[in-house]
CSV table of C-alpha atoms in Angstrom, one decimal:
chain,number,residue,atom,x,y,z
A,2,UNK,CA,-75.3,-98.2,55.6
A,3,UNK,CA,-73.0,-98.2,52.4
A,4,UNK,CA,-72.0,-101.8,51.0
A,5,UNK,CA,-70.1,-102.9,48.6
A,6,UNK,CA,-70.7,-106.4,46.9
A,7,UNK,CA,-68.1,-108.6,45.0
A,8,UNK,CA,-67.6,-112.6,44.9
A,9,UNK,CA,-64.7,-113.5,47.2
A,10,UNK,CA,-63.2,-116.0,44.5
A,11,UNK,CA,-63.5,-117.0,41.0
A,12,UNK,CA,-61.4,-119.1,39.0
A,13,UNK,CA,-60.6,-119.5,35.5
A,14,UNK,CA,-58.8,-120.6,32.4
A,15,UNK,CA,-55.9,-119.2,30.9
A,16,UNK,CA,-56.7,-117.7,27.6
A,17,UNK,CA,-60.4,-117.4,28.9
A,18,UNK,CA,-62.9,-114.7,30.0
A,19,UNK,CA,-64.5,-113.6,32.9
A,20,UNK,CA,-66.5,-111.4,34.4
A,21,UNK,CA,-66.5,-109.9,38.3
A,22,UNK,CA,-69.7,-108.1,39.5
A,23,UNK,CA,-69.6,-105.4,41.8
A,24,UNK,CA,-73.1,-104.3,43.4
A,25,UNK,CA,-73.1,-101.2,45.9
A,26,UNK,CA,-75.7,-99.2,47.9
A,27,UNK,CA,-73.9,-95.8,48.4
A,28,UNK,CA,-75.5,-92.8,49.7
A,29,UNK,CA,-74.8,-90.9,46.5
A,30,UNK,CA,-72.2,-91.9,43.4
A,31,UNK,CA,-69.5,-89.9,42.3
A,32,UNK,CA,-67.6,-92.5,40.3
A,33,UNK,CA,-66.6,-96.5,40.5
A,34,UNK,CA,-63.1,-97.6,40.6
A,35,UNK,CA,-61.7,-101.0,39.9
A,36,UNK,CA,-58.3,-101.8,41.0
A,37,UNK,CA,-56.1,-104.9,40.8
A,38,UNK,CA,-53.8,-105.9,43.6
A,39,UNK,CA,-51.2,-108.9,43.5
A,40,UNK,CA,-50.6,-110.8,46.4
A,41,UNK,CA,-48.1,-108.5,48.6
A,42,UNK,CA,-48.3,-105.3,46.0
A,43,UNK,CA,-49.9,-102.4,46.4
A,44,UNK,CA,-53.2,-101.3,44.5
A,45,UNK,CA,-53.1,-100.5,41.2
A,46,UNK,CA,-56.0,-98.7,39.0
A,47,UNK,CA,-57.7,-100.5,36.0
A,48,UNK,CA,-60.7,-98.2,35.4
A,49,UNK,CA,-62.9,-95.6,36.2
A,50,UNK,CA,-66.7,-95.3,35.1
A,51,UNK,CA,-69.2,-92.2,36.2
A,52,UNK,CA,-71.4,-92.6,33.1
A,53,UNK,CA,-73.7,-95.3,32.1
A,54,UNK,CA,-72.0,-98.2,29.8
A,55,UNK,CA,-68.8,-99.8,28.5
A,56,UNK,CA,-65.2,-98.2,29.2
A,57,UNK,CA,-62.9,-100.5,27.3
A,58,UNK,CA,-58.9,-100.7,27.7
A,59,UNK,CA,-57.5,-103.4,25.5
A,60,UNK,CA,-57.9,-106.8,27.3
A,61,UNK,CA,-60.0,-105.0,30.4
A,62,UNK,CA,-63.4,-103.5,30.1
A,63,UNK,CA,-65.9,-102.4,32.9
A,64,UNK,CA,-69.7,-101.5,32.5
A,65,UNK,CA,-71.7,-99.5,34.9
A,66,UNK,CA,-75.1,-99.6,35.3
A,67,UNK,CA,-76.1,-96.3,38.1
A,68,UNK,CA,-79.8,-97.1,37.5
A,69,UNK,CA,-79.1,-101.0,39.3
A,70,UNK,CA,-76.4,-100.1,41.4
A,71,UNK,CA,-73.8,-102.5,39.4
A,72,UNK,CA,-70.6,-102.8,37.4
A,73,UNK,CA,-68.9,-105.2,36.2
A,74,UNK,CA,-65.1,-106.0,35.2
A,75,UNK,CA,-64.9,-108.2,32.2
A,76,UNK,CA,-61.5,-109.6,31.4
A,77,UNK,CA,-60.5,-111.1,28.3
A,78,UNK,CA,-58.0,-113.6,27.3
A,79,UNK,CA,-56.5,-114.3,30.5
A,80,UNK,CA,-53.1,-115.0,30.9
A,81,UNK,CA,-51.4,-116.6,34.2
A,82,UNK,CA,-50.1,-112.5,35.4
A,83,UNK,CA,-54.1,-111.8,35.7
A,84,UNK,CA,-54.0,-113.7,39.1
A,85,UNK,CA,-54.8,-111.0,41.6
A,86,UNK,CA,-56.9,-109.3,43.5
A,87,UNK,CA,-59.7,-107.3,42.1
A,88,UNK,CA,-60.7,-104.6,43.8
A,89,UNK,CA,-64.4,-102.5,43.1
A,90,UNK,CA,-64.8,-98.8,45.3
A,91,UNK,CA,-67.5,-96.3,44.8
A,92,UNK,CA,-67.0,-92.5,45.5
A,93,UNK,CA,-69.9,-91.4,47.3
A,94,UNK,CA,-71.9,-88.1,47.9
A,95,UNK,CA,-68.7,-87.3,49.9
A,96,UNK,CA,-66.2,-88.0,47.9
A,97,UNK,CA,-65.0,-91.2,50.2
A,98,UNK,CA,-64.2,-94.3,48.8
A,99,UNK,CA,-65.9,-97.2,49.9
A,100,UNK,CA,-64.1,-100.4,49.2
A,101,UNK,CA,-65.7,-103.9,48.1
A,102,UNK,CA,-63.2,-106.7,49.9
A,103,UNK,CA,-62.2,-107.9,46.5
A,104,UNK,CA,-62.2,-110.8,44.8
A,105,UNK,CA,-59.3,-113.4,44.2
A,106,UNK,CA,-59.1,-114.2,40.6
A,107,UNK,CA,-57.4,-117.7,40.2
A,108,UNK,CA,-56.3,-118.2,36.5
A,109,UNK,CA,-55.6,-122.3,35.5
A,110,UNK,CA,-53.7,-123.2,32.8
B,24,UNK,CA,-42.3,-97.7,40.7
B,25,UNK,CA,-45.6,-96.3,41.4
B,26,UNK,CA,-44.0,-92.7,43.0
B,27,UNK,CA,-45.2,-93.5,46.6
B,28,UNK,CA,-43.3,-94.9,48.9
B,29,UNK,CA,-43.2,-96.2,52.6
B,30,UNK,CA,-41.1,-97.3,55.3
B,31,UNK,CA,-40.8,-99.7,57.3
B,32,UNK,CA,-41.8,-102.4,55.0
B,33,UNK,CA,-42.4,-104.5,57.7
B,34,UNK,CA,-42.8,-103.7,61.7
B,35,UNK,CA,-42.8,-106.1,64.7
B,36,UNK,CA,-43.8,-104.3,68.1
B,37,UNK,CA,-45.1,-104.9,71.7
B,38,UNK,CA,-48.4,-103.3,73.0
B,39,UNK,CA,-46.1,-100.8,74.9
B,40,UNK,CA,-44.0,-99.8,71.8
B,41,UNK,CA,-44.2,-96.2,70.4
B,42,UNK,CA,-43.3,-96.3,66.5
B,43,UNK,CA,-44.2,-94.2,63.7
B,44,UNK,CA,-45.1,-95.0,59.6
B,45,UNK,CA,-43.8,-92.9,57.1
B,46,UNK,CA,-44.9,-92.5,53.4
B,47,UNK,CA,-43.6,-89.6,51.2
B,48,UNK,CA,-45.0,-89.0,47.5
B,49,UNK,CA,-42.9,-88.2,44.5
B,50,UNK,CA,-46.2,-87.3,42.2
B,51,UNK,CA,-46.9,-83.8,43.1
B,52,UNK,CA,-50.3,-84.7,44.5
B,53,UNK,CA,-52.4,-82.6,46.8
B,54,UNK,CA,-53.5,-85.5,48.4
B,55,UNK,CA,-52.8,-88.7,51.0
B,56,UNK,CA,-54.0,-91.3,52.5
B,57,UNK,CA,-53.7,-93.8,55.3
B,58,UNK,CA,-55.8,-97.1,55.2
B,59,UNK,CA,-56.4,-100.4,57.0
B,60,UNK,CA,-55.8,-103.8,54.8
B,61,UNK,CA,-57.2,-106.8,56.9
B,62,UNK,CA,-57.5,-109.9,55.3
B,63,UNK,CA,-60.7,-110.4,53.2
B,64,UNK,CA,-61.9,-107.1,54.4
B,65,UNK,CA,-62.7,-103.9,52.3
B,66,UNK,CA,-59.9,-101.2,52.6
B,67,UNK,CA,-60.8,-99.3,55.5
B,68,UNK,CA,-59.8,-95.5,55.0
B,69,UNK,CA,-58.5,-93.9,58.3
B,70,UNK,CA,-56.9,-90.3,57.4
B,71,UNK,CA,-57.3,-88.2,54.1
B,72,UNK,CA,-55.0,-84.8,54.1
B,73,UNK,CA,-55.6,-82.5,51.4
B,74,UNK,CA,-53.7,-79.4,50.8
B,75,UNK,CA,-51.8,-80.8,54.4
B,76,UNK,CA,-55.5,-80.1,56.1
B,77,UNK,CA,-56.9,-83.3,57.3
B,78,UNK,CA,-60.0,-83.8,56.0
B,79,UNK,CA,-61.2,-87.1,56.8
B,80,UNK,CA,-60.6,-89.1,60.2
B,81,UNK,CA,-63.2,-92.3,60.3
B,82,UNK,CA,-63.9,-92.8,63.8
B,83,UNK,CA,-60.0,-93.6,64.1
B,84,UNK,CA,-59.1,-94.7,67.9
B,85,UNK,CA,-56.6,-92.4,69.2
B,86,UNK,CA,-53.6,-94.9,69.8
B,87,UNK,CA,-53.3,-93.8,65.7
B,88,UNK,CA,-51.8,-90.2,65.2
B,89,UNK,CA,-51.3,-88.9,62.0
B,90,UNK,CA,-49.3,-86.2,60.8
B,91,UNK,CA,-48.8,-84.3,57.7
B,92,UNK,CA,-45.9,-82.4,57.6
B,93,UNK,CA,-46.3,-80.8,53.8
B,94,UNK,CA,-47.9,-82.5,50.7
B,95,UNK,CA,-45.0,-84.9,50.0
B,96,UNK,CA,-45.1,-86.6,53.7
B,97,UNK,CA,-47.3,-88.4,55.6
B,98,UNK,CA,-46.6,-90.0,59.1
B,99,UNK,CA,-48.7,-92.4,61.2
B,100,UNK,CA,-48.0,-92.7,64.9
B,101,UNK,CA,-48.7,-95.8,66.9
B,102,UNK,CA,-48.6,-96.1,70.3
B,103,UNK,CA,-49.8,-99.0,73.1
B,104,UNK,CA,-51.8,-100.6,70.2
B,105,UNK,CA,-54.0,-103.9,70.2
B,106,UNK,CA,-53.2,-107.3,68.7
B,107,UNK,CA,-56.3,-106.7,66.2
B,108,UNK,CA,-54.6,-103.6,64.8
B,109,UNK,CA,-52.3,-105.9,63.2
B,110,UNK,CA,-52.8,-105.8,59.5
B,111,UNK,CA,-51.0,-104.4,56.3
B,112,UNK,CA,-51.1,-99.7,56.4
B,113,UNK,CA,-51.3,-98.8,53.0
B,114,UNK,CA,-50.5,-95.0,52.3
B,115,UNK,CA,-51.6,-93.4,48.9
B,116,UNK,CA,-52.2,-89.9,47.2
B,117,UNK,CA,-54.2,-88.7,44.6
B,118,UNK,CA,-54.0,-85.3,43.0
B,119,UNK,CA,-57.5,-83.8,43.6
B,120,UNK,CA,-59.9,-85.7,45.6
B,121,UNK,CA,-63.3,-83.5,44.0
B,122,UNK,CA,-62.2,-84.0,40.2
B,123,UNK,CA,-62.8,-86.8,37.8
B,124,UNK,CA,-61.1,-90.2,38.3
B,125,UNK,CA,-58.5,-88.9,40.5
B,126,UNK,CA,-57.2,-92.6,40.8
B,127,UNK,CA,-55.2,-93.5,43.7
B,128,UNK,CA,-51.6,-94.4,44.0
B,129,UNK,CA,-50.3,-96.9,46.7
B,130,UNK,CA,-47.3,-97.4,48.0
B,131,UNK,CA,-45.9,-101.0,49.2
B,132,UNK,CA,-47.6,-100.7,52.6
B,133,UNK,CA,-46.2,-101.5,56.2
B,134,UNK,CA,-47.1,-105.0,57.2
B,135,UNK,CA,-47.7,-104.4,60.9
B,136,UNK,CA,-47.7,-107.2,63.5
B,137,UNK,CA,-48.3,-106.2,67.5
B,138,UNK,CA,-47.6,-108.6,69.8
């Protein structure tokens, strides 16, 4: 089957950083997606990554590795808005999205 | 304002009810979509249209109809559905499914309770 890994909940500090993993098993890759969603928003898109490495934009950056099956989203200098959802998809052989369930970033002051 | 929008924003109804979703796109995409948000579940994709021909229907029960009138709208129709198919219908289009990032856009959603 296809799967989609992500912790269900992190917390951290205002002004901090973090990082959310994202493992998959997909049959085939066409792409991995990170999204953020605030509680009762929709989705929006953060980043896209197809190639190997580190896709920076400003205070987000997310690194695939296809070789392990992993990305991560690294967040830096966190302010109190970065509360959200964070959601990690992989396109597949297909061109489907499969969806991670997310994970809830709690930011403390 | 992300371009994509939906009503109802919310939508109370019995098992017996008939209703239908509606999402209309402002983007010029070729695309849409209908998913399932459940809480703490992954998104669960049920209809992709593209180019108005559906493309996509993943093992969907048929109490969910969709419709796709032209590339702008995008209906789903409901009809004697379950308690468990209570859960938030996101609808969002992209411009080509096959190219590059081709990120999503999603509307508000339709928080959906059935009684």
């Amino acid at each position: 089957g296809q799967n989609i890994d992500q912790p269900t909940e992190m917390t951290a500090t205002e002004g901090a950083i973090v990082q959310i993993n994202c493992t998959y098993q997909t049959s085939g890759f066409n792409g991995l997606f990170w999204y953020q969603q605030h509680a009762g928003e929709a989705p929006t898109f953060l980043s896209y990554n197809v190639l190997d490495g580190l896709e920076e934009k400003g205070r987000f950056s997310s690194f695939l590795s296809r070789s392990k099956g992993y990305s991560y989203l690294l967040l830096k200098e966190l302010q109190m808005k970065d509360s959200a959802s964070y959601l990690c998809a992989v396109r597949n052989s297909n061109y489907q999205l499969i969806w991670g369930a997310g994970t809830k970033l709690i930011i403390k002051p | 304002e992300t371009g994509v929008t939906q009503t109802p924003r919310h939508l109370v109804m019995g098992m017996t009810n008939k209703k239908s979703l509606k999402c209309e796109q402002h983007l010029g995409h070729n695309a849409m979509y209908w998913y399932k948000q459940s809480a703490k579940k992954p998104l669960e994709l049920m209809f992709v249209y593209n180019f108005k021909e559906q493309t996509e229907n993943n093992s969907v029960p048929s109490r969910f109809s969709p419709e796709c009138p032209n590339s702008s709208h995008l209906f789903l129709h409901l009809h004697t559905l379950q308690p468990e198919d209570s859960a938030l219908y996101l609808c969002a289009s992209s411009q080509d499914p096959g190219q590059g990032a081709d990120e999503q856009y999603f509307g508000p959603g339709t928080r959906l309770t059935v009684t």
